């Protein structure tokens, strides 16, 4: 089978969707399928395109936040007959609108991952943006969702939440297994590379936040809660790893300065490859107090490294984490984040070891990429 994934960009700084596309695709390719990507990246950005391990058909450059490109529709009209299946990743940008237009005209079925972009958190947090989206919904985005062979959700929580944001809402909902390949490489070598890059963390203990630096991730709560817990663990440090997409890091560093904990936080920027895996294996626990998190590829990655996860109940896979006893869960508030850190500090060494054991079992049970690829292929071939 030849499958075309359609997505805004293959830039890894965009977060989990492109990483999930890559991991799913590599697994499917190993099973004999052919997978390509159609993106709105500029074909002139060869460094970015070459970094992706899949064939990228760059139909940009995209203009503005919406990502309009005059090259996208002509490319898809010319090449759609070369593919057996189409998967649209993400909504609210040009790729979903334009792909729907072409594929409906050609009578080609397609599948659509919303990747959490129908979560009602955005409705509550950004009411003016929500109103603008409502004006676009009926004629722009809703038809792409309504006409999809299936709208794919990565967990039951995401499917239920998606019904609460817009009306009308009608589609063929399917929950598909989702995940990642997990850890690859030599853990000890990766730890050494991480400590060579950040020597002040060697022989210390730290909590790891690894995700985009964005208001929806609750990084401000994390810093404030960390400051509140210092008296209970004066040797504990915090590592904040991820790209600063919206220019928020300076404000967060000012907050840390005001709280007197700037010397206890290491800002690493985005970590990739061995440095990323080295960070997972060097940390005591992974923490993500998000206000909204559709799936959380980074959570699954942490679990694959036997790393317990401290997450909010707005990370949509928190039920699976709780069922497996693979971490701690609390509300996405300052008190909730305080409870996560305090709860971890107060665990005994045997309790922490049990969580590490459960973390790896949780990954293998719920989030291993082979199961996810099998589930997606079954939907495509049987629907």
Short mmCIF file of C-alpha atoms in Angstrom, two decimals:
data_model
loop_
_atom_site.label_atom_id
_atom_site.label_comp_id
_atom_site.label_asym_id
_atom_site.label_seq_id
_atom_site.Cartn_x
_atom_site.Cartn_y
_atom_site.Cartn_z
CA UNK A 1 0.00 0.00 0.00
CA UNK A 2 1.19 3.52 -0.80
CA UNK A 3 0.09 6.12 1.77
CA UNK A 4 0.40 9.91 1.67
CA UNK A 5 0.50 11.78 4.97
CA UNK A 6 -0.56 15.42 4.60
CA UNK A 7 0.73 17.85 7.24
CA UNK A 8 1.59 21.53 7.62
CA UNK A 9 5.32 21.03 8.20
CA UNK A 10 7.93 18.37 8.87
CA UNK A 11 9.73 20.73 11.27
CA UNK A 12 10.18 18.80 14.56
CA UNK A 13 9.74 22.05 16.50
CA UNK A 14 6.04 21.79 15.59
CA UNK A 15 5.59 19.21 18.32
CA UNK A 16 4.17 15.69 18.47
CA UNK A 17 2.18 15.28 15.23
CA UNK A 18 5.16 15.12 12.87
CA UNK A 19 7.06 12.85 15.25
CA UNK A 20 4.06 10.51 15.37
CA UNK A 21 3.78 10.54 11.56
CA UNK A 22 7.45 9.63 11.22
CA UNK A 23 7.36 6.83 13.79
CA UNK A 24 4.18 5.29 12.39
CA UNK A 25 5.50 5.56 8.84
CA UNK A 26 8.86 3.96 9.54
CA UNK A 27 7.10 1.03 11.18
CA UNK A 28 4.76 0.63 8.20
CA UNK A 29 7.65 0.87 5.76
CA UNK A 30 9.38 -1.95 7.60
CA UNK A 31 6.26 -4.01 6.90
CA UNK A 32 6.53 -3.35 3.15
CA UNK A 33 4.32 -0.28 2.70
CA UNK A 34 5.43 2.94 1.01
CA UNK A 35 4.86 6.17 2.93
CA UNK A 36 5.41 9.74 1.74
CA UNK A 37 4.64 13.17 3.16
CA UNK A 38 3.01 16.16 1.48
CA UNK A 39 3.76 19.36 3.39
CA UNK A 40 3.56 23.11 3.03
CA UNK A 41 7.29 23.50 3.61
CA UNK A 42 9.28 25.42 1.06
CA UNK A 43 11.13 23.17 -1.42
CA UNK A 44 14.06 25.55 -0.97
CA UNK A 45 14.45 24.46 2.67
CA UNK A 46 16.50 21.38 1.82
CA UNK A 47 18.11 21.18 5.25
CA UNK A 48 14.72 20.63 6.87
CA UNK A 49 13.50 18.26 4.15
CA UNK A 50 16.69 16.17 4.27
CA UNK A 51 16.38 15.84 8.06
CA UNK A 52 13.13 13.92 7.66
CA UNK A 53 13.68 10.16 7.16
CA UNK A 54 10.70 9.94 4.80
CA UNK A 55 10.25 11.26 1.28
CA UNK A 56 8.88 14.80 1.58
CA UNK A 57 6.93 16.46 -1.22
CA UNK A 58 7.25 20.13 -0.25
CA UNK A 59 4.39 22.10 -1.85
CA UNK A 60 5.10 25.44 -0.17
CA UNK A 61 6.16 27.96 0.69
CA UNK A 62 3.21 28.55 3.00
CA UNK A 63 2.08 32.11 3.62
CA UNK A 64 1.02 33.39 7.01
CA UNK A 65 -0.41 31.51 9.96
CA UNK A 66 -3.04 29.82 7.78
CA UNK A 67 -0.37 28.49 5.43
CA UNK A 68 -1.84 29.18 2.00
CA UNK A 69 0.25 27.94 -0.92
CA UNK A 70 -0.72 28.15 -4.57
CA UNK A 71 1.38 25.04 -5.25
CA UNK A 72 -0.48 22.64 -2.97
CA UNK A 73 -3.70 21.93 -4.90
CA UNK A 74 -1.97 21.59 -8.32
CA UNK A 75 0.52 19.12 -6.83
CA UNK A 76 -2.18 16.98 -5.21
CA UNK A 77 -4.39 17.05 -8.32
CA UNK A 78 -1.47 15.85 -10.40
CA UNK A 79 -0.25 13.10 -8.08
CA UNK A 80 -3.27 11.80 -6.10
CA UNK A 81 -3.66 8.79 -8.43
CA UNK A 82 -0.25 7.53 -7.28
CA UNK A 83 -1.51 6.77 -3.74
CA UNK A 84 -3.83 4.21 -2.18
CA UNK A 85 -4.69 6.14 0.98
CA UNK A 86 -4.47 9.68 2.36
CA UNK A 87 -4.11 10.79 5.97
CA UNK A 88 -4.61 14.47 6.81
CA UNK A 89 -2.84 15.56 9.99
CA UNK A 90 -4.20 18.63 11.75
CA UNK A 91 -6.92 21.15 11.03
CA UNK A 92 -7.42 24.95 11.00
CA UNK A 93 -4.75 25.43 8.34
CA UNK A 94 -4.68 25.31 4.57
CA UNK A 95 -3.59 21.69 4.18
CA UNK A 96 -6.86 20.25 5.53
CA UNK A 97 -9.10 22.61 3.53
CA UNK A 98 -7.18 22.12 0.27
CA UNK A 99 -6.75 18.35 0.64
CA UNK A 100 -10.48 17.95 1.27
CA UNK A 101 -11.27 20.02 -1.83
CA UNK A 102 -9.13 17.88 -4.11
CA UNK A 103 -9.89 14.47 -2.62
CA UNK A 104 -13.64 15.02 -2.55
CA UNK A 105 -13.63 16.15 -6.19
CA UNK A 106 -11.60 13.05 -7.12
CA UNK A 107 -13.84 10.82 -4.99
CA UNK A 108 -10.85 9.56 -3.01
CA UNK A 109 -11.49 8.51 0.61
CA UNK A 110 -9.21 10.03 3.24
CA UNK A 111 -8.63 9.81 7.00
CA UNK A 112 -8.14 12.76 9.32
CA UNK A 113 -6.26 13.10 12.62
CA UNK A 114 -7.37 16.25 14.48
CA UNK A 115 -4.41 15.88 16.91
CA UNK A 116 -6.38 17.50 19.73
CA UNK A 117 -7.27 20.62 17.74
CA UNK A 118 -10.97 20.27 18.64
CA UNK A 119 -10.29 20.29 22.37
CA UNK A 120 -12.69 22.68 24.19
CA UNK A 121 -9.77 24.10 26.21
CA UNK A 122 -9.02 26.39 23.27
CA UNK A 123 -12.65 27.56 23.30
CA UNK A 124 -12.40 28.57 26.96
CA UNK A 125 -8.88 30.00 26.79
CA UNK A 126 -9.18 31.99 23.57
CA UNK A 127 -12.85 32.98 23.13
CA UNK A 128 -12.15 35.57 20.41
CA UNK A 129 -10.11 33.08 18.38
CA UNK A 130 -12.87 30.56 18.90
CA UNK A 131 -15.42 33.00 17.48
CA UNK A 132 -13.24 33.50 14.38
CA UNK A 133 -12.95 29.72 14.01
CA UNK A 134 -16.71 29.37 14.32
CA UNK A 135 -17.15 31.71 11.36
CA UNK A 136 -14.78 29.46 9.39
CA UNK A 137 -16.10 26.16 10.75
CA UNK A 138 -19.26 25.59 8.71
CA UNK A 139 -17.85 26.21 5.24
CA UNK A 140 -14.15 25.55 5.84
CA UNK A 141 -13.25 22.90 8.42
CA UNK A 142 -16.47 21.05 9.16
CA UNK A 143 -16.83 19.70 5.59
CA UNK A 144 -13.34 18.17 5.81
CA UNK A 145 -14.31 16.44 9.04
CA UNK A 146 -17.80 15.42 7.91
CA UNK A 147 -16.61 13.92 4.61
CA UNK A 148 -13.65 11.96 5.99
CA UNK A 149 -13.85 8.17 5.74
CA UNK A 150 -12.90 8.34 9.41
CA UNK A 151 -11.84 11.01 11.89
CA UNK A 152 -9.14 9.38 13.98
CA UNK A 153 -8.73 10.04 17.69
CA UNK A 154 -5.73 8.87 19.68
CA UNK A 155 -7.69 8.03 22.83
CA UNK A 156 -11.27 7.92 24.09
CA UNK A 157 -10.83 11.15 26.06
CA UNK A 158 -9.95 13.08 22.91
CA UNK A 159 -12.98 11.69 21.07
CA UNK A 160 -15.38 12.78 23.83
CA UNK A 161 -13.86 16.26 24.19
CA UNK A 162 -13.97 16.90 20.43
CA UNK A 163 -17.78 16.89 20.51
CA UNK A 164 -17.90 19.92 22.81
CA UNK A 165 -16.35 22.68 20.70
CA UNK A 166 -18.40 23.31 17.53
CA UNK A 167 -21.82 22.76 16.03
CA UNK A 168 -22.80 21.20 13.70
CA UNK A 169 -20.60 18.22 14.39
CA UNK A 170 -21.09 14.90 12.64
CA UNK A 171 -18.42 12.46 11.52
CA UNK A 172 -17.32 8.85 11.57
CA UNK A 173 -15.34 8.74 14.82
CA UNK A 174 -12.76 6.01 15.35
CA UNK A 175 -10.30 5.69 18.23
CA UNK A 176 -7.02 4.33 16.91
CA UNK A 177 -4.07 3.02 18.91
CA UNK A 178 -1.31 5.60 18.99
CA UNK A 179 2.25 5.63 20.17
CA UNK A 180 5.92 5.83 19.37
CA UNK A 181 8.85 3.54 18.74
CA UNK A 182 10.25 4.46 22.11
CA UNK A 183 13.88 4.43 23.11
CA UNK A 184 16.57 3.59 20.59
CA UNK A 185 20.32 3.50 21.14
CA UNK A 186 22.70 2.84 24.02
CA UNK A 187 21.31 4.43 27.19
CA UNK A 188 24.65 4.73 28.99
CA UNK A 189 26.34 6.39 26.02
CA UNK A 190 23.41 8.75 25.66
CA UNK A 191 23.59 9.70 29.34
CA UNK A 192 27.27 10.50 28.97
CA UNK A 193 26.61 12.70 25.94
CA UNK A 194 23.92 14.54 27.88
CA UNK A 195 26.22 15.15 30.85
CA UNK A 196 29.05 16.26 28.58
CA UNK A 197 26.69 18.87 27.15
CA UNK A 198 25.31 19.85 30.58
CA UNK A 199 28.06 18.98 33.11
CA UNK A 200 26.42 20.84 36.02
CA UNK A 201 23.72 18.15 36.08
CA UNK A 202 26.13 15.25 36.48
CA UNK A 203 25.72 13.41 39.80
CA UNK A 204 22.66 15.51 40.62
CA UNK A 205 18.96 14.74 40.65
CA UNK A 206 16.42 16.54 38.50
CA UNK A 207 12.91 16.53 37.15
CA UNK A 208 12.63 16.77 33.38
CA UNK A 209 10.16 18.89 31.42
CA UNK A 210 10.58 18.18 27.70
CA UNK A 211 8.08 19.82 25.38
CA UNK A 212 7.39 23.11 23.63
CA UNK A 213 7.64 26.22 25.81
CA UNK A 214 4.06 27.38 25.39
CA UNK A 215 1.38 28.73 27.77
CA UNK A 216 -0.84 25.68 27.30
CA UNK A 217 1.92 23.48 28.73
CA UNK A 218 1.76 25.06 32.21
CA UNK A 219 5.47 25.86 32.46
CA UNK A 220 4.73 28.90 34.65
CA UNK A 221 2.89 26.66 37.12
CA UNK A 222 5.80 24.25 37.06
CA UNK A 223 8.30 26.96 38.02
CA UNK A 224 6.11 28.32 40.82
CA UNK A 225 5.34 24.86 42.19
CA UNK A 226 9.01 23.89 42.03
CA UNK A 227 9.87 26.95 44.11
CA UNK A 228 7.26 25.96 46.72
CA UNK A 229 8.77 22.50 47.13
CA UNK A 230 12.45 23.40 47.44
CA UNK A 231 12.50 23.19 51.23
CA UNK A 232 11.58 19.51 51.00
CA UNK A 233 14.36 18.63 48.52
CA UNK A 234 17.13 21.21 48.47
CA UNK A 235 19.24 19.08 46.10
CA UNK A 236 16.54 18.70 43.44
CA UNK A 237 16.91 20.57 40.14
CA UNK A 238 14.60 21.23 37.21
CA UNK A 239 15.50 20.82 33.54
CA UNK A 240 13.29 22.62 31.04
CA UNK A 241 13.95 21.35 27.52
CA UNK A 242 12.14 22.49 24.40
CA UNK A 243 11.88 25.18 21.73
CA UNK A 244 10.59 28.64 22.69
CA UNK A 245 7.96 28.94 19.99
CA UNK A 246 6.13 32.04 21.21
CA UNK A 247 8.90 34.06 22.85
CA UNK A 248 7.82 33.19 26.40
CA UNK A 249 11.10 31.94 27.85
CA UNK A 250 12.41 35.35 28.91
CA UNK A 251 9.29 35.96 31.01
CA UNK A 252 9.63 32.53 32.57
CA UNK A 253 13.28 33.15 33.39
CA UNK A 254 12.29 36.47 35.01
CA UNK A 255 9.74 34.54 37.08
CA UNK A 256 12.44 32.11 38.20
CA UNK A 257 14.67 35.04 39.15
CA UNK A 258 11.92 36.66 41.23
CA UNK A 259 11.32 33.36 43.02
CA UNK A 260 15.03 32.95 43.70
CA UNK A 261 15.39 29.62 41.88
CA UNK A 262 17.11 30.64 38.65
CA UNK A 263 20.22 28.70 39.68
CA UNK A 264 18.14 25.55 40.12
CA UNK A 265 16.79 25.50 36.55
CA UNK A 266 18.68 24.44 33.43
CA UNK A 267 17.26 25.59 30.08
CA UNK A 268 18.57 23.31 27.36
CA UNK A 269 16.65 24.39 24.27
CA UNK A 270 15.29 21.67 22.03
CA UNK A 271 16.90 18.27 22.53
CA UNK A 272 17.10 15.71 19.73
CA UNK A 273 18.52 12.24 19.22
CA UNK A 274 21.01 11.02 21.79
CA UNK A 275 20.74 14.19 23.89
CA UNK A 276 16.99 13.73 24.22
CA UNK A 277 17.27 10.07 25.20
CA UNK A 278 20.14 10.89 27.54
CA UNK A 279 17.93 13.44 29.30
CA UNK A 280 15.17 10.86 29.80
CA UNK A 281 17.59 8.32 31.22
CA UNK A 282 19.30 10.84 33.50
CA UNK A 283 16.15 12.27 35.08
CA UNK A 284 14.39 11.09 38.23
CA UNK A 285 10.94 11.68 36.74
CA UNK A 286 9.27 13.38 33.80
CA UNK A 287 6.83 16.22 34.46
CA UNK A 288 4.20 17.78 32.17
CA UNK A 289 1.49 19.92 33.86
CA UNK A 290 -0.31 20.80 30.61
CA UNK A 291 -3.66 22.57 30.45
CA UNK A 292 -4.33 20.69 27.20
CA UNK A 293 -2.47 17.73 25.74
CA UNK A 294 -4.05 15.55 23.13
CA UNK A 295 -1.75 12.55 23.48
CA UNK A 296 1.74 13.46 24.52
CA UNK A 297 4.35 11.64 22.46
CA UNK A 298 6.93 12.82 25.00
CA UNK A 299 5.00 11.06 27.76
CA UNK A 300 5.14 7.79 25.84
CA UNK A 301 8.85 8.31 25.15
CA UNK A 302 9.52 8.85 28.85
CA UNK A 303 7.65 5.66 29.74
CA UNK A 304 9.73 3.71 27.20
CA UNK A 305 12.81 4.74 29.21
CA UNK A 306 11.29 3.39 32.45
CA UNK A 307 10.80 6.99 33.58
CA UNK A 308 7.77 7.68 35.81
CA UNK A 309 5.57 10.54 34.57
CA UNK A 310 4.05 13.34 36.65
CA UNK A 311 1.23 14.76 34.55
CA UNK A 312 -1.94 16.80 34.77
CA UNK A 313 -5.37 15.31 34.19
CA UNK A 314 -5.56 17.38 31.01
CA UNK A 315 -3.06 15.07 29.33
CA UNK A 316 -5.61 12.89 27.57
CA UNK A 317 -3.82 9.59 28.21
CA UNK A 318 -3.85 10.07 31.98
CA UNK A 319 -6.36 7.22 32.38
CA UNK A 320 -3.88 4.75 30.89
CA UNK A 321 -1.11 6.09 33.13
CA UNK A 322 -3.31 5.74 36.19
CA UNK A 323 -4.45 2.23 35.26
CA UNK A 324 -0.84 1.13 34.92
CA UNK A 325 0.28 2.96 38.09
CA UNK A 326 3.10 4.46 36.02
CA UNK A 327 3.16 7.94 37.54
CA UNK A 328 1.27 10.62 39.43
CA UNK A 329 -1.71 12.64 38.19
CA UNK A 330 -3.14 15.92 39.50
CA UNK A 331 -5.15 18.94 38.34
CA UNK A 332 -3.67 21.51 35.92
CA UNK A 333 -3.48 24.15 38.66
CA UNK A 334 -0.71 25.53 40.84
CA UNK A 335 -1.84 23.35 43.72
CA UNK A 336 -2.05 20.37 41.40
CA UNK A 337 1.48 20.89 40.13
CA UNK A 338 2.66 21.35 43.73
CA UNK A 339 1.01 18.01 44.58
CA UNK A 340 2.85 16.27 41.73
CA UNK A 341 6.28 17.47 42.87
CA UNK A 342 5.55 17.00 46.58
CA UNK A 343 4.12 13.57 45.91
CA UNK A 344 7.27 12.51 44.06
CA UNK A 345 9.58 13.87 46.76
CA UNK A 346 7.70 11.98 49.49
CA UNK A 347 7.80 8.59 47.75
CA UNK A 348 10.11 5.96 49.18
CA UNK A 349 12.88 4.49 47.06
CA UNK A 350 10.93 1.23 46.71
CA UNK A 351 7.81 3.11 45.57
CA UNK A 352 9.83 4.97 42.95
CA UNK A 353 11.36 1.73 41.74
CA UNK A 354 7.89 0.22 41.37
CA UNK A 355 6.80 3.19 39.28
CA UNK A 356 9.84 2.77 37.02
CA UNK A 357 8.96 -0.88 36.46
CA UNK A 358 5.33 0.01 35.77
CA UNK A 359 6.33 2.81 33.38
CA UNK A 360 7.97 0.44 30.92
CA UNK A 361 5.09 -2.03 31.18
CA UNK A 362 2.65 0.82 30.52
CA UNK A 363 4.51 1.78 27.35
CA UNK A 364 4.57 -1.78 26.06
CA UNK A 365 0.87 -2.29 26.80
CA UNK A 366 -0.60 0.94 25.47
CA UNK A 367 1.84 2.95 23.38
CA UNK A 368 4.28 0.70 21.49
CA UNK A 369 4.39 1.78 17.85
CA UNK A 370 3.88 -1.67 16.36
CA UNK A 371 0.40 -1.90 17.89
CA UNK A 372 -0.38 1.62 16.69
CA UNK A 373 0.67 0.87 13.10
CA UNK A 374 -1.35 -2.36 13.07
CA UNK A 375 -4.43 -0.51 14.34
CA UNK A 376 -4.16 2.26 11.72
CA UNK A 377 -3.60 -0.16 8.85
CA UNK A 378 -6.59 -2.19 9.92
CA UNK A 379 -8.81 0.90 9.80
CA UNK A 380 -7.53 1.92 6.37
CA UNK A 381 -7.91 -1.51 4.80
CA UNK A 382 -11.31 -2.34 6.35
CA UNK A 383 -13.22 0.92 6.13
#
